[in-house]
Structures are given as C-alpha cells and as structure tokens.
Tab-separated table of C-alpha atoms and ligand atoms in Angstrom:
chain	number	residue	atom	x	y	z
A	10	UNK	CA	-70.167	-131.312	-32.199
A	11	UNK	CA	-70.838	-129.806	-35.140
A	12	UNK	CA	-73.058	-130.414	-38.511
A	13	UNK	CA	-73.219	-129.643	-41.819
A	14	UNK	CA	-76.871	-128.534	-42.651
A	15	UNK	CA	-75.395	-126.804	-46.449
A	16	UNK	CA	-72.305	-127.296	-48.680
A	17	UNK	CA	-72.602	-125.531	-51.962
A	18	UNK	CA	-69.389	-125.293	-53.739
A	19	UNK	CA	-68.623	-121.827	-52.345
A	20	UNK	CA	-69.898	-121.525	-49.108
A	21	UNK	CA	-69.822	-123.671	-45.889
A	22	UNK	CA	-72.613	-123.655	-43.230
A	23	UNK	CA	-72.080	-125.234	-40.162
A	24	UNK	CA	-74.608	-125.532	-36.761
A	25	UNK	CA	-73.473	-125.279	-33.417
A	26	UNK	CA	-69.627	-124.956	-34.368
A	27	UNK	CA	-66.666	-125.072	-32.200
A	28	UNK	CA	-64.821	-121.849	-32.030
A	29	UNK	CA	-61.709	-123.346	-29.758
A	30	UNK	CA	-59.952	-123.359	-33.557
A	31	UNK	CA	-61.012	-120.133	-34.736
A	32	UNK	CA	-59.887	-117.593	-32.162
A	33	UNK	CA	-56.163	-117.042	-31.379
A	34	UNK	CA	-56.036	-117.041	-27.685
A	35	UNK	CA	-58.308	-120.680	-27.954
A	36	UNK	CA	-60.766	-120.321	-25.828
A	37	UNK	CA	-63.907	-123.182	-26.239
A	38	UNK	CA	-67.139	-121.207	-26.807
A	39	UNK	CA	-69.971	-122.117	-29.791
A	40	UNK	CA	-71.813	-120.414	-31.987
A	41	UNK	CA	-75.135	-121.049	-33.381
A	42	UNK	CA	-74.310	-120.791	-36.870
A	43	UNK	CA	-70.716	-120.367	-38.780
A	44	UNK	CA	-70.192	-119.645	-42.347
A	45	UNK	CA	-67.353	-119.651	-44.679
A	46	UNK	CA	-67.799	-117.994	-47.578
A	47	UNK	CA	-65.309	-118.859	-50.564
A	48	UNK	CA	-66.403	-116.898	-53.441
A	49	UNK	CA	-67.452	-112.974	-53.617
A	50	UNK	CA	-69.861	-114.020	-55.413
A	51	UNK	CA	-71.920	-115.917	-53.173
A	52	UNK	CA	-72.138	-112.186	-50.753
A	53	UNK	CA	-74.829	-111.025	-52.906
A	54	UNK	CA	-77.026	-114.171	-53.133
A	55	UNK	CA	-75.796	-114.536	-49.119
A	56	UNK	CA	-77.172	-110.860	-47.928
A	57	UNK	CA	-80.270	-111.268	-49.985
A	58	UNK	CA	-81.239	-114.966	-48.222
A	59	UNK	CA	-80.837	-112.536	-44.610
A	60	UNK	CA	-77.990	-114.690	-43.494
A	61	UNK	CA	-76.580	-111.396	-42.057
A	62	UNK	CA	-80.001	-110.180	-40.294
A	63	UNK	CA	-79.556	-111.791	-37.009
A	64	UNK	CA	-76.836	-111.327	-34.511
A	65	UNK	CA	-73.851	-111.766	-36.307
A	66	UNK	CA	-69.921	-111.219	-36.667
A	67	UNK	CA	-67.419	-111.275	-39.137
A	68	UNK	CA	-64.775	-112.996	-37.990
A	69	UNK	CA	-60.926	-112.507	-39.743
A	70	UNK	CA	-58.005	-114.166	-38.496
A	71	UNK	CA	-59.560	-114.697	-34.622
A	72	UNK	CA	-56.567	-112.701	-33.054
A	73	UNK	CA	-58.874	-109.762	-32.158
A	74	UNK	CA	-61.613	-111.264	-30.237
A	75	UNK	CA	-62.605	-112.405	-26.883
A	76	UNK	CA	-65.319	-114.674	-26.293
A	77	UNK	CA	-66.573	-114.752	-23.191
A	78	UNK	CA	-69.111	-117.267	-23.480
A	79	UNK	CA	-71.117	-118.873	-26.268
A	80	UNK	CA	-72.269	-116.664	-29.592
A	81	UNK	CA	-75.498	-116.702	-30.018
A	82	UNK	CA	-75.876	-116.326	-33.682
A	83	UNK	CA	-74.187	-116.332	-37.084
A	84	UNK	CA	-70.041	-116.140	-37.580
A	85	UNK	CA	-68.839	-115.455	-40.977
A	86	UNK	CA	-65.373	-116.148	-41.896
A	87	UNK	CA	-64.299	-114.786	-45.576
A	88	UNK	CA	-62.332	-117.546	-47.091
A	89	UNK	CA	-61.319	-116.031	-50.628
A	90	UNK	CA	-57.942	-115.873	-51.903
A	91	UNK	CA	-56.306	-113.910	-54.627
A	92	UNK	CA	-54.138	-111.028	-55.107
A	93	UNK	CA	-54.105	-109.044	-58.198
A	94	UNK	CA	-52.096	-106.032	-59.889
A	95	UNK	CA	-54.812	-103.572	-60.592
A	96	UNK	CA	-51.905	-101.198	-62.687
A	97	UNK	CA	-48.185	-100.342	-62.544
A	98	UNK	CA	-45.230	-98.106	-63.536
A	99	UNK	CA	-41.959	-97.822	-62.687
A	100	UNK	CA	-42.743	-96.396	-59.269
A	101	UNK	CA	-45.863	-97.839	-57.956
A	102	UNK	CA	-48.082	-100.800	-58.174
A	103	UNK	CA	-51.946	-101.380	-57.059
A	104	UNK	CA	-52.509	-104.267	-56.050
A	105	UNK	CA	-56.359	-105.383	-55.058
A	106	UNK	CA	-56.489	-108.134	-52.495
A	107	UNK	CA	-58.956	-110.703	-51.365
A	108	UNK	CA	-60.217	-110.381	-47.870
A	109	UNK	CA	-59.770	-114.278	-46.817
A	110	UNK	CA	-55.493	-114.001	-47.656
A	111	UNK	CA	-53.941	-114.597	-44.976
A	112	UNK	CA	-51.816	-110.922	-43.820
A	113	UNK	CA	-48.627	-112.669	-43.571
A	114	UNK	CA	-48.914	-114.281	-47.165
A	115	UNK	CA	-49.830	-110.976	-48.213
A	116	UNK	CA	-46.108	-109.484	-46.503
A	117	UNK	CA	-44.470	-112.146	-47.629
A	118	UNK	CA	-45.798	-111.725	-51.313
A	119	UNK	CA	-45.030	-108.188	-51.404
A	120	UNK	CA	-41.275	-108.682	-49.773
A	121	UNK	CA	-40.581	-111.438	-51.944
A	122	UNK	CA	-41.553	-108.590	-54.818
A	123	UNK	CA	-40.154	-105.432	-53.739
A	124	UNK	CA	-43.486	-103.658	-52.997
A	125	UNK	CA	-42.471	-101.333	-50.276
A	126	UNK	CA	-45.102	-100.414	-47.538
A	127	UNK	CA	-45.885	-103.081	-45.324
A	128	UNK	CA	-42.642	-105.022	-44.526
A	129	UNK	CA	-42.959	-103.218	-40.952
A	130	UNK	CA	-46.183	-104.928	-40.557
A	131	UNK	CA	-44.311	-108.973	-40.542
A	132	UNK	CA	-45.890	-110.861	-37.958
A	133	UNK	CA	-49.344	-109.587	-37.774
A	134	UNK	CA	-51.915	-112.515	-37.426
A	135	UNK	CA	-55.017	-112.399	-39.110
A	136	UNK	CA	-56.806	-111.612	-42.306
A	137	UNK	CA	-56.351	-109.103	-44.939
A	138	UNK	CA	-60.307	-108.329	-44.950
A	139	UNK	CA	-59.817	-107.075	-41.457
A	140	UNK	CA	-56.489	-105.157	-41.721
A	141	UNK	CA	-58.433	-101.633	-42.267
A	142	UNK	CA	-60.912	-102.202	-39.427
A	143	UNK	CA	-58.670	-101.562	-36.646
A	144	UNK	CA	-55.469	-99.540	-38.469
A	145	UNK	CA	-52.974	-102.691	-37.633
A	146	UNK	CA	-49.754	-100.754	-36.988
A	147	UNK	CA	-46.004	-101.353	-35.901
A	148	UNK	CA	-42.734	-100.298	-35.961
A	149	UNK	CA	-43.383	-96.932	-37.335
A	150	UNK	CA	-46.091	-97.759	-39.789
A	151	UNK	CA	-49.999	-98.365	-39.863
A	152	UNK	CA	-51.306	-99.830	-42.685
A	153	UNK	CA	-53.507	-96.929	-43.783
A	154	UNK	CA	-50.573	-95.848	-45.045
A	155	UNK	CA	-50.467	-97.733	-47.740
A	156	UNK	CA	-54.374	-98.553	-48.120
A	157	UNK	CA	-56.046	-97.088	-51.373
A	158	UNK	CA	-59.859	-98.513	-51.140
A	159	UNK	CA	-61.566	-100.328	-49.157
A	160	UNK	CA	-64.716	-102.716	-50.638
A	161	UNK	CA	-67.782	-104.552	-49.415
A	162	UNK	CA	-71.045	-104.763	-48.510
A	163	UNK	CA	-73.023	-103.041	-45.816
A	164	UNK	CA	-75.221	-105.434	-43.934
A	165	UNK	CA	-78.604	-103.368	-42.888
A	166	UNK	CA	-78.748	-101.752	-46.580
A	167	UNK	CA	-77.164	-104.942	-47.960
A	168	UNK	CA	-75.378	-101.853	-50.722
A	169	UNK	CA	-72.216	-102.691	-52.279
A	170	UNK	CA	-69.900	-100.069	-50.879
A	171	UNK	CA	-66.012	-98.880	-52.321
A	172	UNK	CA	-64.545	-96.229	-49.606
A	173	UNK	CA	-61.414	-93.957	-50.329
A	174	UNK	CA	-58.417	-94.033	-47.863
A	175	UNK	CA	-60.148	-90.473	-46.732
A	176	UNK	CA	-63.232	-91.608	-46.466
A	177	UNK	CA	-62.504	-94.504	-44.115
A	178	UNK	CA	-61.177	-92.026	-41.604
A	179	UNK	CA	-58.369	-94.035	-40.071
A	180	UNK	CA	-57.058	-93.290	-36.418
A	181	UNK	CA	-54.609	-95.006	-34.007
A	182	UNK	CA	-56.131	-98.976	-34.007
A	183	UNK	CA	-59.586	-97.501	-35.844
A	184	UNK	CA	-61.200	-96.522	-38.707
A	185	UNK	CA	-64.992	-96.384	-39.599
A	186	UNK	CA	-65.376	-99.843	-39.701
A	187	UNK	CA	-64.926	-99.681	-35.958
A	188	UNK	CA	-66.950	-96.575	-35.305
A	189	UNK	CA	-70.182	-95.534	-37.456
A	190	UNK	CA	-70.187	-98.627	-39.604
A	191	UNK	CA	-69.085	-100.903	-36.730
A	192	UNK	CA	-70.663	-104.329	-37.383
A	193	UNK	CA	-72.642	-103.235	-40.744
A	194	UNK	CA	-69.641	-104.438	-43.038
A	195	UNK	CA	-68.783	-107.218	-44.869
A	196	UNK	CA	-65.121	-106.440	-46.589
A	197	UNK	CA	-64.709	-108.238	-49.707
A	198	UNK	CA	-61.344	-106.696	-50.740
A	199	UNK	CA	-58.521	-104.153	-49.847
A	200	UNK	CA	-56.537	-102.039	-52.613
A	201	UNK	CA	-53.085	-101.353	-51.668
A	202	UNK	CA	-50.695	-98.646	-53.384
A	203	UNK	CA	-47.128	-99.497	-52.780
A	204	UNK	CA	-43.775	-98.526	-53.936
A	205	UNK	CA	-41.560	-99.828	-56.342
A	206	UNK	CA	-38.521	-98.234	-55.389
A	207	UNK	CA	-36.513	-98.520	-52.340
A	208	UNK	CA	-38.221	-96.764	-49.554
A	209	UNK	CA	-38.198	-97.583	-45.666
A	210	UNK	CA	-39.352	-96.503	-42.502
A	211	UNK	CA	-36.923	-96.729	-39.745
A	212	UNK	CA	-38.268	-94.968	-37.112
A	213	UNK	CA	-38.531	-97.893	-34.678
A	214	UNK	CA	-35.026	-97.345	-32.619
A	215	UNK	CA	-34.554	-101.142	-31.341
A	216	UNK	CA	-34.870	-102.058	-35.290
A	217	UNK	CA	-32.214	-99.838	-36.815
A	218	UNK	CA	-29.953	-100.680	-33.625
A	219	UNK	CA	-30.888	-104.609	-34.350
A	220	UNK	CA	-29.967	-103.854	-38.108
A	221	UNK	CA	-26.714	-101.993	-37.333
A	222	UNK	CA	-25.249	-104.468	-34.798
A	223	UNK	CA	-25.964	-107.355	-37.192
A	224	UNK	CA	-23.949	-105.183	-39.940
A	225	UNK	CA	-27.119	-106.004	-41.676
A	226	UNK	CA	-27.297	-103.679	-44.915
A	227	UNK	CA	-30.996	-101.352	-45.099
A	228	UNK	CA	-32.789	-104.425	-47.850
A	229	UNK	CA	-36.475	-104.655	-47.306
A	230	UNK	CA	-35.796	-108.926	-46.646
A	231	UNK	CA	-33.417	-107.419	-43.975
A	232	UNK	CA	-35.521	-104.964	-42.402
A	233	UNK	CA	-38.879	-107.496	-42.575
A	234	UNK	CA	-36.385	-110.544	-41.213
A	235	UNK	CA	-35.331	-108.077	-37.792
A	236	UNK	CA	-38.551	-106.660	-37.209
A	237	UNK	CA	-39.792	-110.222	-37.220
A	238	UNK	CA	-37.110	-111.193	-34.436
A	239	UNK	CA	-37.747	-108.181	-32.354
A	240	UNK	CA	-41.320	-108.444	-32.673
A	241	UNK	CA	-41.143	-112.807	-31.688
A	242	UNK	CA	-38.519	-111.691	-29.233
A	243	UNK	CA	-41.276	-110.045	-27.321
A	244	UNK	CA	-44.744	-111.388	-28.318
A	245	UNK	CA	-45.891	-114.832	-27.808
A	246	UNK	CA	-45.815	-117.513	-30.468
A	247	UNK	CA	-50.262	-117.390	-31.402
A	248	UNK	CA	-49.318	-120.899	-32.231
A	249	UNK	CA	-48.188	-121.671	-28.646
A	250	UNK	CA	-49.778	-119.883	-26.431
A	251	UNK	CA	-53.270	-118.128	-26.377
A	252	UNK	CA	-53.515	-114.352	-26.294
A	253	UNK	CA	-54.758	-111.512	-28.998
A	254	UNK	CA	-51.241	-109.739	-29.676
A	255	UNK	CA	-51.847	-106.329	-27.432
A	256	UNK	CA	-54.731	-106.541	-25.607
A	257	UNK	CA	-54.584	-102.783	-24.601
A	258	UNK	CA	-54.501	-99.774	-26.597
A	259	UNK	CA	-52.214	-97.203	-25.796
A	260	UNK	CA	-54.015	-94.520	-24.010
A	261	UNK	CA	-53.889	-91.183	-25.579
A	262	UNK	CA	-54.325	-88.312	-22.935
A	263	UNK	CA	-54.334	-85.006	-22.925
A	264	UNK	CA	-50.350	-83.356	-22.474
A	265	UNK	CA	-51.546	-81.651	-19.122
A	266	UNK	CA	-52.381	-85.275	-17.876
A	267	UNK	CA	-48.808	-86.514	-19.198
A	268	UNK	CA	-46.851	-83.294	-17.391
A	269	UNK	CA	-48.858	-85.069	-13.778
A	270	UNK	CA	-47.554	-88.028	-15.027
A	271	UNK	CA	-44.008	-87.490	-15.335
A	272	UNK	CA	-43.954	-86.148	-12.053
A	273	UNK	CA	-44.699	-89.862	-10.971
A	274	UNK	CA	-42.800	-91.104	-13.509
A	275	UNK	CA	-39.980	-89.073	-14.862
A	276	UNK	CA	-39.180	-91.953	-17.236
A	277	UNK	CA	-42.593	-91.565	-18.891
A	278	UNK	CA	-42.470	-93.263	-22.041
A	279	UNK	CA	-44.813	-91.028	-24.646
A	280	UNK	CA	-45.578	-90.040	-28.041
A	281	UNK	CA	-46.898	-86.940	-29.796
A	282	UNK	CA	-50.324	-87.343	-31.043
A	283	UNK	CA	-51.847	-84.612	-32.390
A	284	UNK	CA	-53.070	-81.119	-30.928
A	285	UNK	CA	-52.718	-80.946	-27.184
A	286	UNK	CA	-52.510	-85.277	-26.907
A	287	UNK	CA	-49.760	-87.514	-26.072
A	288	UNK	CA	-49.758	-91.314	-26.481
A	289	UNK	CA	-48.850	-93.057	-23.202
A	290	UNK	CA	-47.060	-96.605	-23.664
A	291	UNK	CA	-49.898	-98.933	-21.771
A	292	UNK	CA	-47.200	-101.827	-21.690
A	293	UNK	CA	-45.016	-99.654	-19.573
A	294	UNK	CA	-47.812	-98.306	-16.938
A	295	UNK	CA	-48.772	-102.212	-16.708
A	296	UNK	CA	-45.323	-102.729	-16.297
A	297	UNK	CA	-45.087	-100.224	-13.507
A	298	UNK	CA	-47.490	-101.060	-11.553
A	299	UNK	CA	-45.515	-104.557	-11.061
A	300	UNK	CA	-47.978	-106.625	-13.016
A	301	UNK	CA	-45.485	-108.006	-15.601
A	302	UNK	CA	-45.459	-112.297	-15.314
A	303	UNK	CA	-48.105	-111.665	-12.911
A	304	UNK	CA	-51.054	-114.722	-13.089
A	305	UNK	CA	-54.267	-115.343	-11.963
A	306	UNK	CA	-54.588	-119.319	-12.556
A	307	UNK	CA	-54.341	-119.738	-16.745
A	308	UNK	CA	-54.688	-116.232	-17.392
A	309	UNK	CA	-51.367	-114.092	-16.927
A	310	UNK	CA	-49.457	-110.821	-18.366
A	311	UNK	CA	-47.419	-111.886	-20.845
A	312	UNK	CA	-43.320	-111.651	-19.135
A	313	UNK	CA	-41.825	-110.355	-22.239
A	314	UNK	CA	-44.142	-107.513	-23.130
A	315	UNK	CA	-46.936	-106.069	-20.753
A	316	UNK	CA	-49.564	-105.465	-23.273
A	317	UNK	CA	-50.236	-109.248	-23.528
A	318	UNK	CA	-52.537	-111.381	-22.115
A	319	UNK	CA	-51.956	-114.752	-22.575
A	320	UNK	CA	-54.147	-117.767	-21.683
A	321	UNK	CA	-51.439	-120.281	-20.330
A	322	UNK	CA	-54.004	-123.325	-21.248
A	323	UNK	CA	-57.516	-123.956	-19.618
A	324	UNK	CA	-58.430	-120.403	-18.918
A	325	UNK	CA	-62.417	-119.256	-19.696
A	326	UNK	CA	-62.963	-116.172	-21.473
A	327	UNK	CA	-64.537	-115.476	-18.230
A	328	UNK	CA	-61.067	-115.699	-16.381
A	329	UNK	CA	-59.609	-113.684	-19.266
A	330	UNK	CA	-62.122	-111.366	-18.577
A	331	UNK	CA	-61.746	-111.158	-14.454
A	332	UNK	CA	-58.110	-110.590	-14.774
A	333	UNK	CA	-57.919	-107.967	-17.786
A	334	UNK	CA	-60.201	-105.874	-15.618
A	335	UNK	CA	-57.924	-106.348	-12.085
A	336	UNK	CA	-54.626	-105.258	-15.036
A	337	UNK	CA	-56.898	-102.189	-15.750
A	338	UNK	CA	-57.878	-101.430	-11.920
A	339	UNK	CA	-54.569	-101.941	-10.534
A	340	UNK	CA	-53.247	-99.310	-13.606
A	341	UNK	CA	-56.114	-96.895	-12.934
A	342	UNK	CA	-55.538	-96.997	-9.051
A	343	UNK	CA	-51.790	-96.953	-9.619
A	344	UNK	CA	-51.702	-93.768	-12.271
A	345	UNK	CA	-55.419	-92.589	-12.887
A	346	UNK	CA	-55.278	-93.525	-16.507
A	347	UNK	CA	-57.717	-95.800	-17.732
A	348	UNK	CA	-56.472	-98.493	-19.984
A	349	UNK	CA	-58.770	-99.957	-22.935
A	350	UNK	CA	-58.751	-103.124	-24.618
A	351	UNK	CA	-57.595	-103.109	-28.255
A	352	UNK	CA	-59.618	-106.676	-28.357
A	353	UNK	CA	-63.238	-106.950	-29.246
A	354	UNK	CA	-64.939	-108.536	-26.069
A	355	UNK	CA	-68.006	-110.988	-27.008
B	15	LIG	N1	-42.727	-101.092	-22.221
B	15	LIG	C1	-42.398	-101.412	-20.936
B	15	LIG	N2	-42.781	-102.632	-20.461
B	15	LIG	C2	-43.451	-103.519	-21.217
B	15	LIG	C3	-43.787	-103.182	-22.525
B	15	LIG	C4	-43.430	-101.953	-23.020
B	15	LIG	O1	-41.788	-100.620	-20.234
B	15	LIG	O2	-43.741	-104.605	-20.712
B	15	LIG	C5	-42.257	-99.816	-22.770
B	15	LIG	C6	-41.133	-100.078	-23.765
B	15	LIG	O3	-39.885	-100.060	-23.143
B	15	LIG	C7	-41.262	-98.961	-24.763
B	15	LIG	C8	-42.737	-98.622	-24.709
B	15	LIG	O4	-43.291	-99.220	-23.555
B	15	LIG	O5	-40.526	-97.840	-24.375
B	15	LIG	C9	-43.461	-99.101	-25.948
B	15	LIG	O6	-43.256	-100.502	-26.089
B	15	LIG	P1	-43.168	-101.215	-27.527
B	15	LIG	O7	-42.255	-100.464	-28.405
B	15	LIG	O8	-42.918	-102.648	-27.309
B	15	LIG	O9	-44.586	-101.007	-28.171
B	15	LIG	P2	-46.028	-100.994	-27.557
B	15	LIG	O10	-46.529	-99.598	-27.504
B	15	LIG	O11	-46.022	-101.755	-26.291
B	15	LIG	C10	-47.167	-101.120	-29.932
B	15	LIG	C11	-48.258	-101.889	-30.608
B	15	LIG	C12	-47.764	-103.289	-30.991
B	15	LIG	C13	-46.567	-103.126	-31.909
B	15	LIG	C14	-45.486	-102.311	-31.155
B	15	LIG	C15	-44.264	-102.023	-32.008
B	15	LIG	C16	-50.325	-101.057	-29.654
B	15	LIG	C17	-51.511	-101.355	-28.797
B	15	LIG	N3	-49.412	-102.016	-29.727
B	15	LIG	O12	-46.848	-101.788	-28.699
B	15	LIG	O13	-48.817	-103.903	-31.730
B	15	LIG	O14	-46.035	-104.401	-32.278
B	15	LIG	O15	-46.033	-101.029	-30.765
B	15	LIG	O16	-44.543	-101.011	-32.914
B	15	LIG	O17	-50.270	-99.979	-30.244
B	15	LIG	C18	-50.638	-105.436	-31.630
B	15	LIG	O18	-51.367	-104.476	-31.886
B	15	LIG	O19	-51.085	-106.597	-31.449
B	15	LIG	C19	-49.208	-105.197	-31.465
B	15	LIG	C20	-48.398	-106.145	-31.053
C-alpha cells in the first residue's frame, strides 16, 4: 500500500512505499517515507523543511543496494532531467548533467554526438547523480576520467557544495561521497569534459578481439555496440533477473600476498594498482573455489560471470544476505582473501 500525503508540482511524497520497483535485484521491503524530487529547486526549500534530518538515503538507479529488510525512514530519488553544453571548441565540450538522467540516456546521447569518454561505460544501470559516488568503471575506463565537477548539497550543513575532479578523490569503485561525506550528499548535477575528436580506449582485450573478428572498423557506435554484447554476454539482463551488476569488489592486496597466491594459483588473474598493490579478479577466486551456478534456493552466483548475485525470483534480502556471506567464507577459507561487497547493504 502506499499513500500520497503531498503532491506539489515538483516533488512527490509518498508513506509507507513499496520498494519491490525501485531496487534492481527486486526485493519487497518498505520504507517509511519516499520522495521524488523533480526540480533542483525544490532541494533548498526540501533541506530547510528537515526532510533530510532523519534516517535517510538517496537512492539513484536501485542497482547498488541491498535491502535486507524494511527502511525505516526517508528515500529520496532525484527525478530531474536535462543535459546541457556548458562551452565548446573544436576539441572539447562540457556538458553539465542532471542527476535524475538516466546513465544509459546519458551514453547514448553522447555516442549519438561524438563526445568521446564514456562509450566504455554502455550498459551501466542507474542514475547519473550517482555515477561519481562509487567511480562506475569498465572496460578500461572509470568515469572519473571524464568527470569535471561534481554539485549538491550537504545534508547536516544543508551548504550548497561544487567539488573539483581532485577534490572528490576518486579510487577504484569510491570517491568521497563514499568515504568522509558518505550519506551527507545530495548530488544535484555532474559536469563532464569530453572529447570531440576521435579518441578510444582499447585496453579491454576480449573487446578489441570482438572488434577485430567482426572486421568491425575502431567508430565509437562500434566500440559502444561490442562492449554492450560482451558486457550482456556475461551479466544478467536487470530487467530479467534480480542482482546489483558485481556484487564484489575486486580485492586489492598487497604484491607479497599475490606472489602466495600464485603459488596456489599460477593462473592468477591480477592487475597493477599502485605502490606495492595488485588487484585480484574476485570473479575468478569465486570461480575457483567452484561456486560458479552454485544456489542456495532463489539466491545463486550468477553462471556467466562470478561476481553476480542474482535473485532467481522469491529470494529475501535476508537469503541474499546468508548466501553472499557463505560466497565470501568459502573464498576466504579457500585463498585467505577476503572479498567485499561493491553493494550498499541496508
Ligand atoms: N573471471 C573468472 N570467472 C568469472 C569471472 C571472471 O575466471 O566467473 C576472470 C576472467 O576470466 C578475467 C578476470 O576474472 O580474467 C576479470 O573478469 P572480467 O574482465 O569479467 O571483469 P571483472 O573484474 O570480473 C570488472 C567490473 C565490472 C566490469 C568488468 C569489465 C568490478 C567489481 N567489476 O569485473 O563492473 O563490467 O570489470 O571491465 O570491478 C559492475 O561494477 O557492476 C560491473 C559489472
């Protein structure tokens, strides 16, 4: 059930709200109070009536999130649209984009352009607003590569806020929005600087092999169109079947931890990252440790690609739960590496 109590012509308030809809691997939980908010211009008004001073979360597309039973409290969802070219030359644009578009509108606008930058990034579910929170990234690129500013409100200061690229100190799947300012933002827009003239990133193997065996010339509609088959070759259709995209971040260990590890497993898959670190592939440990297809009732590891978990139907966020931490026992008791989830557990 769920009612009504206010309808401006801007913002939605609803009480005890169904959020079956609203998260991507469709589990039934309710919150006490959801809000969609169409207009930046109702944030203000919004922060100052406290409607952020309770428990509350900002909710983007739903693919990140894991509710494990009811929220007690207040959901946001930004709803505004619009995308707008801030300046451009001959080489770049600047484009300043609603939080509430949709990501894959936003690839689709920018392909259907020319803007160069985030056609490795097809596929992505969720919101604009929440691209910067947790880095998205794939096939070679994360989007702080192409993110100029970042703009909103803080919710305990309720202070209009604009943060650099630098200042929003990006990492692998974070940023400060997921750190220090974790839950104490409301993102209004994102400003993107992208290029004008031809310029890809094709250091993803299985997509310049896809490319070249399709005698597929390098065109940014052909490189968005095969990352998009790779990528729906391997992850579930959000559509279809419930899950969050990974649900495990790729542990990144230190390399004297990856040396005891390729004595286990001399076909270690890794990556450099940074000083002294190496990124392990979780999917591949998961993988390893014979867990791929396996299922616990509705909740399973996705048979195409071991980062998944997928709710096959009627699974509780409680199942979910239970059998992401058996995936991360069995990996930990199989290699010693502790696997964490990319997915925000509520
Ligand atoms: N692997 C296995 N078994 C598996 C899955 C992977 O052995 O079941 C091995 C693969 O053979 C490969 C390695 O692990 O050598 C890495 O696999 P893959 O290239 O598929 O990427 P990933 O590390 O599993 C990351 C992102 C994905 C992104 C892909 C492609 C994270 C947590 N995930 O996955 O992002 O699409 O790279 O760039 O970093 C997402 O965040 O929702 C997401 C899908």
């Amino acid at each position: 059930m769920h009612v009504e109590i206010q309808s401006f012509f801007f913002i939605l308030i609803f009480t005890h709200h169904q959020l079956k809809p609203y998260n991507t691997f469709m589990l039934p939980a309710v919150c006490d109070c959801f809000v969609q908010i169409e207009s930046e211009n109702e944030v203000p008004q919004s922060l100052a009536d406290g409607l952020f001073d309770g428990n509350h979360l900002i909710l983007g597309g739903g693919s990140n999130v894991l509710f494990v039973s009811d929220f007690h409290g207040t959901i946001v969802q930004m709803c505004t649209q619009g995308i707008d070219v801030l300046e451009e030359d001959g080489e770049r644009v600047r484009l300043s984009v609603a939080a509430g578009v949709s990501w894959a509108d936003f690839v689709d606008y920018c392909v259907s352009h020319h803007y160069y930058g985030v056609e490795n990034l097809i596929g992505i579910p969720g919101l604009v607003g929440s691209c910067p929170v947790q880095n998205i990234g794939a096939y070679g690129v994360e989007v702080k590569d192409v993110i100029s500013k970042v703009i909103g409100y803080r919710l305990a200061s309720k202070k209009a806020f604009e943060l650099t690229n630098e200042e929003c100190r990006f990492g692998y799947r974070s940023s400060i929005f997921k750190t220090d300012w974790k839950n104490d933002v409301l993102i209004t827009r994102v400003e993107f600087v992208l290029s004008k003239k031809e310029h890809f990133s094709i250091s993803y193997q299985g997509v310049v092999k896809e490319l070249e065996e399709n005698n597929l010339p390098l065109t940014i509609e052909n490189l968005a169109a095969t990352v998009k088959a790779v990528r729906d070759r391997k992850l579930p259709d959000i559509t279809k079947i419930g899950c969050a995209g990974s649900f495990f971040k790729n542990p990144i260990v230190d390399v004297a931890e990856r040396d005891r590890l390729l004595q286990q497993v001399p076909n270690l898959v890794f990556y450099p990252a940074g000083e002294g670190r190496a990124k392990l592939a979780a999917g591949q440990l998961i993988d390893l440790a014979g867990l791929k297809g396996v299922r616990h009732g509705d909740a399973g590891v996705y048979p195409h690609q071991a980062l998944v978990i997928v709710n096959y139907g009627n699974a509780s966020g409680t199942e979910i739960c239970d059998f992401y931490r058996f995936v991360q026992k069995n990996v930990f008791e199989k290699f010693g590496i502790t696997i964490e989830p990319e997915v925000n557990v509520f």
